[in-house]
Amino acid sequence: MSDFKDKVIYQIYPRSFKDSNQDGIGDLKGIIQQLDYLQELGIDYIWITPFFVSPQRDNGYDIADYFNIDPLFGSMKDLEQLIDEADQRNIGIMLDMVFNHTSTKHDWFKRALNGEKEYQDYYIFKEGSKDTPPTNWESKFGGSAWEYVPHLGKWYLHLFDVTQADLNWNNKCVRDALKQVILFWKSKGIKGFRFDVINLISKPEVLEDDMLGDGRRLYTDGPNVHEYLKELVKDTGIEDLMTVGEMSSTTLENCIRYSKPEEKELTMCFNFHHLKVDYLNGDKWEVTKPDIPTLKKILMDWQMGMQKENGWNAVFWCNHDQPRVVSRFGDDKRYWKESAKMLATSIHLLRGTPYIYQGEELGMTNAYFDSIEQYRDVESLNYYEIMIKQGKSKEEALEILAARSRDNARTPMLWSNERYAGFSEKEPWILIPSMEGDKNALAQKEDSNSIFHYYKKLIHLRKTKEVIAEGRIDFMYLSQPEVFAYRRYTDQDQIIVINNFSHDKIQLDCEFDCKRYQLLLSNYTLHQQKEGKILLQPYETLVYERR
Ligand code: GLC
Ligand code: CA
């Protein structure tokens, strides 16, 4: 895909976006109702997480029918109307393709269970005794990645929930069937695709125990993944659509290949290394303070590495699997507005395509749930049990969930300060966290100093300043551990972006000729710059442009 670098993508988790028929669950018609809001924000594409027929064990990431819409979210007519009305506003719709696994309620899996060999070969079934799983691989949602089916005398592989069975991409029938899914949605006018955990699709020919870990290194960026992606893209003719792959525990080298235009695989990749800097020893379920110098280093290495080889990053802090960034790397109390704006700036002006996750543009915070009954997510519920079994107290386990749960991102969008936040008139499927102050869309649209308006400005800048969309990048203030600063440049233009990731004031020497630069954007109104020094306020962000 060419000419896409000035675009910004907005992610919608439909279940929590807007409920049009008052059943407490967001739906497609709800998205249609809010298209004007999205147009005002200025985004170009909407990626909607899965709304296909599904038992909803993993909120739609367990698909039972790729060609139909779950009635929970509406009908095919609603989707057609959404595509059409979005198109009238120059917004393209991107769908979420979950191709690593299907729900065990998918027809293919049901036929496999019925003993049809042809369909067993759509999945990864292994003969074996019921006492020992074929390998020691672990599910990402906890426990063994294998489930035994007594009447078949076989195990099947599930890297996620036991109801999400991994597909066998080494079977050409599977690859061809999935191409039909893409072709079907493409013919409806879909403008792009997000591919769920797509770098896990290629399992090794021989499945073995992982003596060094949980199995992950054996199937991540697996042996044929590049070949399979190239084939998928070529046979469906989607090289000119917007495509992004979700890459789990990947490497820079692989992401270069996935996203480099010559390779004709994907437009860009998500990777998550920068979102593990608050995991203790790499363990998601052990909380520690974010390590900002490491965060900086990871972002820098990926920016420089992708630039060098002409790869392209998706740049983002939030999605439906991550805690809210303002609660995580900012201060959602004392410096709520300042830190939300600083975090937005630090990402949006990088080299790459920015993603905004619903509510991020309002500075939505973590849920702060304090009882297990408030949680809905299968991963959170599984890990709560695991943590209790490991000997953690309820309080400790709840504290960890409060920081880590995917439900932090899944609380309803705060449209107004009405009852149920203008999301629905009925009690929503998941609790609405505190709505105090102006943490809602209605209030922020009215206030030109709001986080919402700040995001609008950032989006607009990318569309009007070629240096942001197309320019090169290098980094500044490397010796300042809490300052993330960079320069974007073309032959003609230059901007400098300085972000204070700390609670403290920081004094900087002007590493550039301050007089030749003017301030383009900031999150404070007073600026303290004199005699070649810049005094950064807590969480301050400064964007300068060369005159
Ligand atoms: C991806 C999705 C996540 C889902 C998982 C399994 O990581 O983002 O929500 O649970 O894949 O499909
Ligand atoms: Ca609804």
Coordinates of C-alpha atoms and ligand atoms in Angstrom, one line a residue:
M1 CA 0.0 0.0 0.0
S2 CA 1.3 3.4 -0.9
D3 CA 0.3 6.9 0.3
F4 CA -0.9 5.8 3.7
K5 CA 1.5 7.5 6.0
D6 CA -0.7 10.4 6.9
K7 CA -3.5 8.2 8.1
V8 CA -4.7 7.6 11.6
I9 CA -6.7 4.6 12.7
Y10 CA -9.3 4.4 15.5
Q11 CA -10.0 1.1 17.2
I12 CA -13.6 0.2 18.3
Y13 CA -14.5 -2.6 20.7
P14 CA -18.1 -2.7 19.6
R15 CA -19.4 -4.3 22.8
S16 CA -18.4 -1.2 24.8
F17 CA -18.7 1.6 22.3
K18 CA -22.4 2.5 22.0
D19 CA -25.6 0.5 22.6
S20 CA -28.4 1.4 20.1
N21 CA -31.1 -1.0 21.2
Q22 CA -30.7 -0.8 25.0
D23 CA -29.7 -4.3 25.8
G24 CA -26.6 -3.2 27.6
I25 CA -24.2 -4.3 24.8
G26 CA -22.8 -2.0 22.2
D27 CA -23.6 -2.8 18.6
L28 CA -23.1 -1.8 14.9
K29 CA -25.9 0.6 14.8
G30 CA -24.4 2.3 17.8
I31 CA -21.2 2.8 15.8
I32 CA -23.3 4.4 13.0
Q33 CA -24.8 6.8 15.5
Q34 CA -21.3 8.0 16.5
L35 CA -19.7 8.4 13.0
D36 CA -20.1 12.2 13.2
Y37 CA -18.0 12.2 16.4
L38 CA -15.3 10.1 14.7
Q39 CA -15.4 12.4 11.7
E40 CA -14.9 15.4 13.9
L41 CA -11.9 13.7 15.6
G42 CA -10.5 13.4 12.1
I43 CA -9.5 9.7 11.9
D44 CA -9.3 7.9 8.5
Y45 CA -10.0 4.2 9.3
I46 CA -11.9 2.3 12.0
W47 CA -10.7 -1.1 13.0
I48 CA -13.6 -2.9 14.6
T49 CA -12.8 -6.0 16.8
P50 CA -14.7 -9.2 15.8
F51 CA -18.5 -9.1 15.7
F52 CA -19.0 -12.4 13.8
V53 CA -21.1 -15.3 15.0
S54 CA -19.4 -16.5 18.2
P55 CA -20.1 -18.1 21.6
Q56 CA -18.4 -15.0 23.0
R57 CA -16.1 -16.9 25.4
D58 CA -13.3 -14.5 24.4
N59 CA -15.7 -11.7 23.3
G60 CA -15.7 -12.6 19.7
Y61 CA -12.1 -13.8 19.2
D62 CA -13.7 -17.3 19.2
I63 CA -15.4 -17.3 15.8
A64 CA -18.0 -19.9 14.9
D65 CA -18.9 -18.5 11.5
Y66 CA -16.6 -16.1 9.6
F67 CA -19.4 -15.0 7.1
N68 CA -22.1 -13.9 9.4
I69 CA -22.7 -11.3 12.0
D70 CA -23.6 -12.2 15.6
P71 CA -27.1 -11.0 16.2
L72 CA -25.8 -9.5 19.5
F73 CA -24.2 -6.8 17.3
G74 CA -26.8 -6.4 14.6
S75 CA -27.2 -7.7 11.0
M76 CA -25.5 -7.7 7.6
K77 CA -27.8 -4.8 6.7
D78 CA -26.4 -2.8 9.6
L79 CA -22.8 -3.5 8.5
E80 CA -23.6 -2.5 4.9
Q81 CA -25.1 0.8 6.2
L82 CA -22.1 1.3 8.4
I83 CA -19.7 0.8 5.5
D84 CA -21.7 3.2 3.4
E85 CA -22.1 5.9 5.9
A86 CA -18.5 5.7 6.9
D87 CA -17.5 6.0 3.3
Q88 CA -19.5 9.2 2.9
R89 CA -17.3 10.6 5.6
N90 CA -14.1 9.3 4.0
I91 CA -13.7 6.7 6.7
G92 CA -12.7 3.2 5.8
I93 CA -13.7 0.1 7.8
M94 CA -11.1 -2.5 8.8
L95 CA -12.2 -5.9 10.0
D96 CA -10.4 -8.2 12.5
M97 CA -9.5 -11.6 11.0
V98 CA -9.0 -14.2 13.6
F99 CA -7.2 -16.8 11.5
N100 CA -4.9 -18.6 14.0
H101 CA -7.9 -20.4 15.6
T102 CA -11.6 -20.9 15.4
S103 CA -14.2 -21.5 18.1
T104 CA -14.7 -25.1 18.9
K105 CA -18.3 -24.4 17.8
H106 CA -17.2 -23.7 14.3
D107 CA -18.6 -26.2 11.8
W108 CA -15.1 -27.5 10.9
F109 CA -14.4 -28.3 14.5
K110 CA -17.7 -30.0 15.0
R111 CA -17.1 -32.2 12.0
A112 CA -13.6 -33.0 13.3
L113 CA -15.2 -34.1 16.6
N114 CA -17.6 -36.2 14.6
G115 CA -14.6 -38.2 13.4
E116 CA -14.3 -36.7 9.9
K117 CA -10.6 -37.1 9.2
E118 CA -10.7 -34.4 6.5
Y119 CA -11.7 -31.8 9.2
Q120 CA -9.4 -33.2 11.9
D121 CA -6.7 -32.1 9.5
Y122 CA -8.0 -28.5 9.7
Y123 CA -6.8 -28.4 13.2
I124 CA -3.8 -29.8 15.1
F125 CA -4.8 -33.1 16.5
K126 CA -2.3 -35.6 18.0
E127 CA -2.8 -39.1 19.1
G128 CA -1.7 -39.9 22.7
S129 CA -2.5 -41.2 26.0
K130 CA -4.9 -39.2 28.1
D131 CA -2.3 -38.7 30.9
T132 CA 0.3 -36.8 29.0
P133 CA -0.3 -34.0 26.6
P134 CA 1.8 -34.2 23.3
T135 CA 4.1 -31.4 24.4
N136 CA 4.6 -29.2 27.5
W137 CA 3.4 -26.0 25.7
E138 CA 1.3 -23.6 27.7
S139 CA -1.8 -21.7 26.8
K140 CA -1.6 -18.0 26.9
F141 CA -4.6 -17.9 29.0
G142 CA -3.1 -20.3 31.6
G143 CA -2.7 -24.1 31.8
S144 CA -1.8 -26.7 29.1
A145 CA -2.2 -25.7 25.5
W146 CA -3.6 -29.2 24.8
E147 CA -7.1 -30.6 25.4
Y148 CA -7.9 -34.3 25.3
V149 CA -11.0 -35.6 23.4
P150 CA -11.8 -39.0 25.0
H151 CA -14.0 -40.4 22.2
L152 CA -11.3 -39.7 19.6
G153 CA -8.3 -40.6 21.8
K154 CA -6.7 -37.5 20.5
W155 CA -5.5 -34.1 21.8
Y156 CA -6.0 -30.8 20.1
L157 CA -3.9 -27.7 20.4
H158 CA -5.2 -24.4 21.7
L159 CA -2.7 -21.6 22.3
F160 CA -5.6 -19.6 23.8
D161 CA -8.8 -20.7 25.5
V162 CA -9.8 -24.3 25.4
T163 CA -12.7 -23.2 23.1
Q164 CA -10.2 -21.6 20.6
A165 CA -8.7 -24.5 18.6
D166 CA -5.6 -23.7 16.5
L167 CA -6.0 -24.1 12.8
N168 CA -3.5 -26.2 10.8
W169 CA -2.1 -23.7 8.2
N170 CA 0.1 -26.5 6.7
N171 CA -3.1 -27.8 5.2
K172 CA -3.7 -25.9 2.0
C173 CA -7.5 -26.4 2.3
V174 CA -7.4 -24.3 5.5
R175 CA -5.4 -21.5 3.7
D176 CA -7.8 -21.5 0.8
A177 CA -10.9 -21.4 3.0
L178 CA -9.5 -18.4 4.9
K179 CA -8.8 -16.6 1.6
Q180 CA -12.5 -17.0 0.8
V181 CA -13.3 -15.1 4.1
I182 CA -11.1 -12.2 3.0
L183 CA -12.6 -12.1 -0.5
F184 CA -16.1 -12.1 0.9
W185 CA -15.6 -9.1 3.1
K186 CA -13.5 -7.3 0.5
S187 CA -16.4 -7.5 -1.9
K188 CA -18.6 -5.8 0.7
G189 CA -16.4 -2.7 0.6
I190 CA -14.1 -3.4 3.5
K191 CA -10.9 -1.2 3.2
G192 CA -8.5 -3.1 5.4
F193 CA -7.8 -5.9 7.8
R194 CA -6.2 -6.5 11.2
F195 CA -4.9 -10.0 11.5
D196 CA -5.1 -11.4 15.0
V197 CA -1.9 -13.1 16.4
I198 CA -0.9 -13.8 12.8
N199 CA 2.7 -14.6 13.6
L200 CA 1.6 -17.7 15.4
I201 CA 0.0 -19.5 12.4
S202 CA 3.0 -21.5 11.3
K203 CA 3.7 -24.4 13.7
P204 CA 6.8 -26.6 13.3
E205 CA 6.4 -29.9 11.3
V206 CA 7.4 -31.9 14.4
L207 CA 5.9 -30.7 17.7
E208 CA 8.3 -31.1 20.6
D209 CA 8.6 -30.2 24.2
D210 CA 10.2 -26.9 24.8
M211 CA 13.0 -27.5 27.3
L212 CA 13.6 -23.7 27.7
G213 CA 10.1 -22.4 28.1
D214 CA 6.4 -22.5 27.4
G215 CA 6.7 -23.4 23.7
R216 CA 6.3 -19.9 22.5
R217 CA 9.7 -19.7 20.8
L218 CA 8.9 -22.8 18.7
Y219 CA 5.7 -21.4 17.0
T220 CA 6.3 -17.6 17.1
D221 CA 7.3 -16.3 13.7
G222 CA 7.2 -20.0 12.7
P223 CA 8.9 -21.7 9.8
N224 CA 6.5 -20.8 7.0
V225 CA 4.8 -17.7 8.3
H226 CA 6.2 -15.3 5.6
E227 CA 5.4 -17.7 2.8
Y228 CA 1.8 -18.1 4.1
L229 CA 1.3 -14.4 4.4
K230 CA 2.6 -13.7 0.9
E231 CA 0.3 -16.3 -0.5
L232 CA -2.7 -15.0 1.4
V233 CA -2.1 -11.4 0.3
K234 CA -1.4 -12.4 -3.3
D235 CA -4.4 -14.7 -3.7
T236 CA -6.8 -12.2 -2.2
G237 CA -5.4 -9.1 -3.9
I238 CA -5.3 -7.1 -0.7
E239 CA -1.8 -5.5 -1.2
D240 CA -3.5 -2.1 -1.7
L241 CA -5.7 -2.3 1.3
M242 CA -4.6 -1.2 4.8
T243 CA -3.4 -4.3 6.6
V244 CA -1.8 -4.7 10.0
G245 CA -0.7 -7.9 11.7
E246 CA -0.8 -8.4 15.5
M247 CA 2.7 -9.9 16.2
S248 CA 3.0 -11.6 19.5
S249 CA 6.5 -11.8 21.1
T250 CA 8.1 -11.1 17.7
T251 CA 11.5 -9.8 16.6
L252 CA 12.5 -6.6 14.7
E253 CA 13.9 -8.7 11.8
N254 CA 10.6 -10.5 11.3
C255 CA 8.6 -7.2 11.5
I256 CA 10.8 -5.7 8.9
R257 CA 10.0 -8.6 6.6
Y258 CA 6.3 -8.5 7.4
S259 CA 6.0 -4.8 6.6
K260 CA 8.6 -3.9 4.0
P261 CA 6.7 -3.0 0.8
E262 CA 8.9 -5.1 -1.4
E263 CA 8.0 -8.2 0.5
K264 CA 4.3 -7.7 -0.3
E265 CA 3.1 -9.0 3.1
L266 CA 1.4 -6.4 5.3
T267 CA 1.3 -2.6 5.5
M268 CA 2.5 -2.6 9.1
C269 CA 2.8 -4.6 12.4
F270 CA 1.9 -4.3 16.0
N271 CA 4.5 -5.4 18.5
F272 CA 4.2 -5.3 22.3
H273 CA 7.8 -5.1 23.6
H274 CA 7.3 -1.5 24.9
L275 CA 4.2 -2.6 26.8
K276 CA 6.1 -5.1 29.0
V277 CA 8.3 -2.5 30.8
D278 CA 6.1 -2.8 33.9
Y279 CA 6.2 -6.6 34.0
L280 CA 8.5 -7.9 36.7
N281 CA 11.1 -10.2 35.0
G282 CA 8.8 -10.4 32.0
D283 CA 5.9 -11.8 34.0
K284 CA 2.6 -10.1 33.2
W285 CA 1.1 -11.2 36.6
E286 CA 3.9 -9.5 38.7
V287 CA 3.5 -5.8 38.9
T288 CA 6.3 -3.3 39.1
K289 CA 6.8 0.4 38.3
P290 CA 7.3 1.2 34.6
D291 CA 11.0 1.3 33.6
I292 CA 11.1 4.5 31.5
P293 CA 14.7 4.2 30.3
T294 CA 13.9 0.7 29.0
L295 CA 10.7 1.9 27.4
K296 CA 12.7 4.7 25.7
K297 CA 15.3 2.2 24.5
I298 CA 12.7 -0.2 23.0
L299 CA 10.9 2.6 21.2
M300 CA 14.2 3.9 19.8
D301 CA 15.5 0.6 18.7
W302 CA 12.3 -0.2 16.8
Q303 CA 12.0 3.2 15.3
M304 CA 15.6 3.2 14.1
G305 CA 15.6 -0.5 13.0
M306 CA 12.4 -0.2 11.0
Q307 CA 13.6 3.1 9.4
K308 CA 16.9 1.5 8.4
E309 CA 15.3 -1.3 6.5
N310 CA 12.2 0.5 5.3
G311 CA 9.7 -1.4 7.5
W312 CA 6.7 0.3 9.1
N313 CA 5.3 0.3 12.6
A314 CA 1.9 0.7 14.1
V315 CA 2.5 3.1 17.0
F316 CA 0.1 2.8 19.9
W317 CA -0.2 2.6 23.7
C318 CA -3.7 1.2 24.1
N319 CA -6.0 -1.5 22.8
H320 CA -8.7 -3.9 24.1
D321 CA -6.0 -6.1 25.7
Q322 CA -4.0 -3.4 27.5
P323 CA -4.6 -1.3 30.6
R324 CA -5.3 2.4 30.0
V325 CA -2.1 4.3 29.3
V326 CA -2.8 7.3 31.4
S327 CA -3.1 5.1 34.5
R328 CA -0.1 3.1 33.5
F329 CA 2.7 5.5 32.3
G330 CA 1.0 8.8 33.3
D331 CA -0.6 10.1 36.5
D332 CA -4.4 9.7 36.2
K333 CA -5.0 11.9 39.2
R334 CA -2.8 14.9 39.7
Y335 CA -1.6 15.3 36.1
W336 CA -4.4 13.5 34.4
K337 CA -4.8 15.9 31.5
E338 CA -1.2 16.8 31.1
S339 CA 0.1 13.2 31.1
A340 CA -2.7 12.0 28.7
K341 CA -1.6 14.7 26.3
M342 CA 2.1 14.1 26.7
L343 CA 1.6 10.3 26.1
A344 CA -0.4 11.0 23.0
T345 CA 2.2 13.4 21.6
S346 CA 5.1 11.0 22.2
I347 CA 3.4 8.4 20.0
H348 CA 1.6 10.4 17.4
L349 CA 4.6 12.2 16.0
L350 CA 6.8 9.1 15.6
R351 CA 7.5 7.5 12.3
G352 CA 4.6 5.0 11.9
T353 CA 0.8 4.9 11.9
P354 CA -0.9 6.0 15.1
Y355 CA -3.8 4.0 16.6
I356 CA -6.2 5.5 19.0
Y357 CA -8.2 3.0 21.1
Q358 CA -11.8 4.2 22.0
G359 CA -11.8 6.5 25.0
E360 CA -8.1 7.1 24.9
E361 CA -8.9 10.5 23.3
L362 CA -10.9 11.3 26.4
G363 CA -8.1 10.2 28.8
M364 CA -10.2 7.3 30.0
T365 CA -8.5 5.6 33.0
N366 CA -8.3 2.0 34.4
A367 CA -11.5 0.5 35.8
Y368 CA -10.3 0.2 39.4
F369 CA -12.5 -2.8 40.0
D370 CA -12.1 -4.2 43.6
S371 CA -14.0 -7.4 43.5
I372 CA -13.7 -10.5 41.3
E373 CA -17.4 -10.4 40.5
Q374 CA -16.8 -7.2 38.5
Y375 CA -14.5 -8.9 36.0
R376 CA -15.7 -10.5 32.8
D377 CA -12.6 -11.3 30.9
V378 CA -11.7 -15.0 30.5
E379 CA -8.0 -14.4 30.9
S380 CA -8.5 -12.3 34.1
L381 CA -10.8 -15.0 35.6
N382 CA -8.4 -17.8 34.8
Y383 CA -5.4 -16.0 36.2
Y384 CA -7.2 -15.0 39.3
E385 CA -7.7 -18.7 40.0
I386 CA -4.1 -19.4 39.1
M387 CA -2.8 -16.7 41.4
I388 CA -4.9 -17.9 44.3
K389 CA -3.7 -21.5 43.7
Q390 CA -0.1 -20.1 43.8
G391 CA -0.8 -18.9 47.3
K392 CA -1.5 -15.2 46.7
S393 CA -4.1 -13.6 48.9
K394 CA -7.4 -12.4 47.4
E395 CA -6.3 -8.8 48.0
E396 CA -2.9 -9.4 46.2
A397 CA -4.6 -11.1 43.3
L398 CA -7.2 -8.3 43.0
E399 CA -4.4 -5.7 43.1
I400 CA -2.6 -7.4 40.2
L401 CA -5.8 -7.6 38.2
A402 CA -6.5 -3.9 38.8
A403 CA -3.2 -3.1 37.1
R404 CA -3.2 -5.8 34.4
S405 CA -6.7 -6.9 33.5
R406 CA -7.9 -6.5 29.9
D407 CA -11.2 -5.3 31.3
N408 CA -9.5 -2.0 32.2
A409 CA -9.8 -1.2 28.5
R410 CA -13.3 -2.8 28.0
T411 CA -15.5 -0.5 30.2
P412 CA -18.1 1.4 28.3
M413 CA -17.2 4.5 26.4
L414 CA -18.0 7.7 28.4
W415 CA -20.2 9.7 26.1
S416 CA -21.8 12.0 28.7
N417 CA -22.4 12.2 32.4
E418 CA -25.9 10.8 32.2
R419 CA -26.8 7.5 33.9
Y420 CA -24.7 4.7 32.2
A421 CA -22.6 7.4 30.6
G422 CA -24.8 7.9 27.5
F423 CA -23.6 4.4 26.5
S424 CA -26.9 2.7 27.1
E425 CA -30.1 3.2 29.0
K426 CA -29.8 -0.2 30.5
E427 CA -27.2 -1.5 32.9
P428 CA -24.2 -2.4 30.7
W429 CA -22.6 -5.8 30.5
I430 CA -19.6 -4.5 32.5
L431 CA -19.5 -1.9 35.2
I432 CA -18.9 1.8 34.3
P433 CA -16.0 3.1 36.4
S434 CA -16.0 6.5 38.0
M435 CA -17.2 9.3 35.7
E436 CA -16.3 12.3 37.7
G437 CA -15.4 15.6 36.1
D438 CA -15.1 16.1 32.4
K439 CA -14.0 12.5 31.5
N440 CA -16.7 12.3 28.9
A441 CA -17.1 13.1 25.2
L442 CA -19.8 15.7 25.5
A443 CA -17.9 17.9 28.0
Q444 CA -14.7 17.6 26.1
K445 CA -16.1 18.5 22.8
E446 CA -17.2 21.8 24.3
D447 CA -13.8 22.6 25.9
S448 CA -11.0 23.7 23.5
N449 CA -8.4 22.8 26.1
S450 CA -9.6 19.1 26.4
I451 CA -7.8 15.9 25.7
F452 CA -10.2 15.3 22.8
H453 CA -9.3 18.6 21.2
Y454 CA -5.6 17.9 21.7
Y455 CA -6.0 14.5 19.8
K456 CA -7.7 16.4 17.1
K457 CA -4.7 18.7 16.7
L458 CA -2.3 15.8 16.6
I459 CA -4.3 14.1 13.9
H460 CA -4.5 17.3 11.9
L461 CA -0.8 17.9 12.2
R462 CA 0.0 14.5 10.6
K463 CA -2.2 15.5 7.7
T464 CA -0.8 18.9 7.2
K465 CA 2.9 18.5 8.0
E466 CA 4.6 16.2 5.5
V467 CA 7.6 15.9 7.9
I468 CA 5.4 14.0 10.4
A469 CA 4.0 11.5 7.9
E470 CA 7.1 11.0 5.7
G471 CA 10.1 12.4 7.6
R472 CA 13.1 10.6 9.0
I473 CA 13.7 10.3 12.7
D474 CA 16.5 10.5 15.1
F475 CA 16.7 10.8 18.9
M476 CA 17.9 13.5 21.3
Y477 CA 18.6 14.0 25.0
L478 CA 19.8 10.4 25.2
S479 CA 21.5 11.0 28.6
Q480 CA 18.2 12.1 30.2
P481 CA 16.6 8.9 31.4
E482 CA 13.1 10.3 31.8
V483 CA 13.0 12.4 28.7
F484 CA 11.9 10.9 25.4
A485 CA 12.8 13.3 22.7
Y486 CA 13.2 13.1 19.0
R487 CA 13.6 15.0 15.8
R488 CA 11.7 14.4 12.6
Y489 CA 13.2 15.8 9.4
T490 CA 13.1 16.1 5.6
D491 CA 15.4 18.2 3.4
Q492 CA 13.1 21.2 4.0
D493 CA 11.5 20.8 7.4
Q494 CA 12.2 19.8 10.9
I495 CA 10.3 19.3 14.1
I496 CA 11.6 18.5 17.6
V497 CA 9.4 16.7 20.1
I498 CA 10.4 16.6 23.8
N499 CA 8.4 14.6 26.4
N500 CA 8.9 14.5 30.1
F501 CA 7.8 11.1 31.4
S502 CA 8.3 12.0 35.0
H503 CA 6.5 13.6 37.9
D504 CA 9.4 16.0 38.3
K505 CA 10.5 19.2 36.8
I506 CA 13.6 18.7 34.6
Q507 CA 16.0 21.3 33.3
L508 CA 17.5 20.7 29.9
D509 CA 20.2 22.5 27.9
C510 CA 18.9 23.5 24.5
E511 CA 20.6 20.9 22.3
F512 CA 19.4 22.8 19.3
D513 CA 19.4 26.5 18.3
C514 CA 16.3 27.5 20.2
K515 CA 15.9 30.8 18.5
R516 CA 15.4 29.2 15.1
Y517 CA 12.4 27.1 16.4
Q518 CA 8.9 28.1 17.2
L519 CA 6.5 26.2 19.5
L520 CA 3.9 24.3 17.6
L521 CA 2.1 22.5 20.4
S522 CA 2.3 21.9 24.1
N523 CA 0.2 20.8 27.1
Y524 CA 1.0 23.7 29.3
T525 CA 0.3 27.4 28.6
L526 CA 3.4 28.9 30.2
H527 CA 6.8 28.0 28.9
Q528 CA 9.9 28.4 30.8
Q529 CA 12.7 28.7 28.4
K530 CA 15.5 31.1 28.9
E531 CA 19.2 31.6 28.3
G532 CA 19.5 28.4 26.4
K533 CA 17.7 26.3 29.1
I534 CA 14.3 24.6 29.0
L535 CA 12.6 23.9 32.2
L536 CA 10.2 21.0 31.7
Q537 CA 7.1 20.8 33.9
P538 CA 5.8 17.4 35.1
Y539 CA 4.7 15.4 32.1
E540 CA 5.3 18.4 29.8
T541 CA 5.4 17.9 26.1
L542 CA 6.9 20.5 23.7
V543 CA 6.7 20.3 19.9
Y544 CA 9.0 22.8 18.1
E545 CA 9.1 23.5 14.4
R546 CA 12.1 25.0 12.6
R547 CA 11.2 28.5 11.2
Ligands
GLC1 C1 -5.4 -11.3 20.3 C2 -6.5 -10.5 20.7 C3 -7.1 -10.9 22.0 C4 -7.5 -12.4 21.9 C5 -6.4 -13.2 21.4 C6 -6.9 -14.6 20.9 O1 -4.3 -11.2 21.2 O2 -6.2 -9.1 20.6 O3 -8.1 -10.1 22.5 O4 -7.9 -12.8 23.2 O5 -5.8 -12.7 20.2 O6 -7.7 -14.4 19.8
CA2 CA -27.1 -3.5 21.8

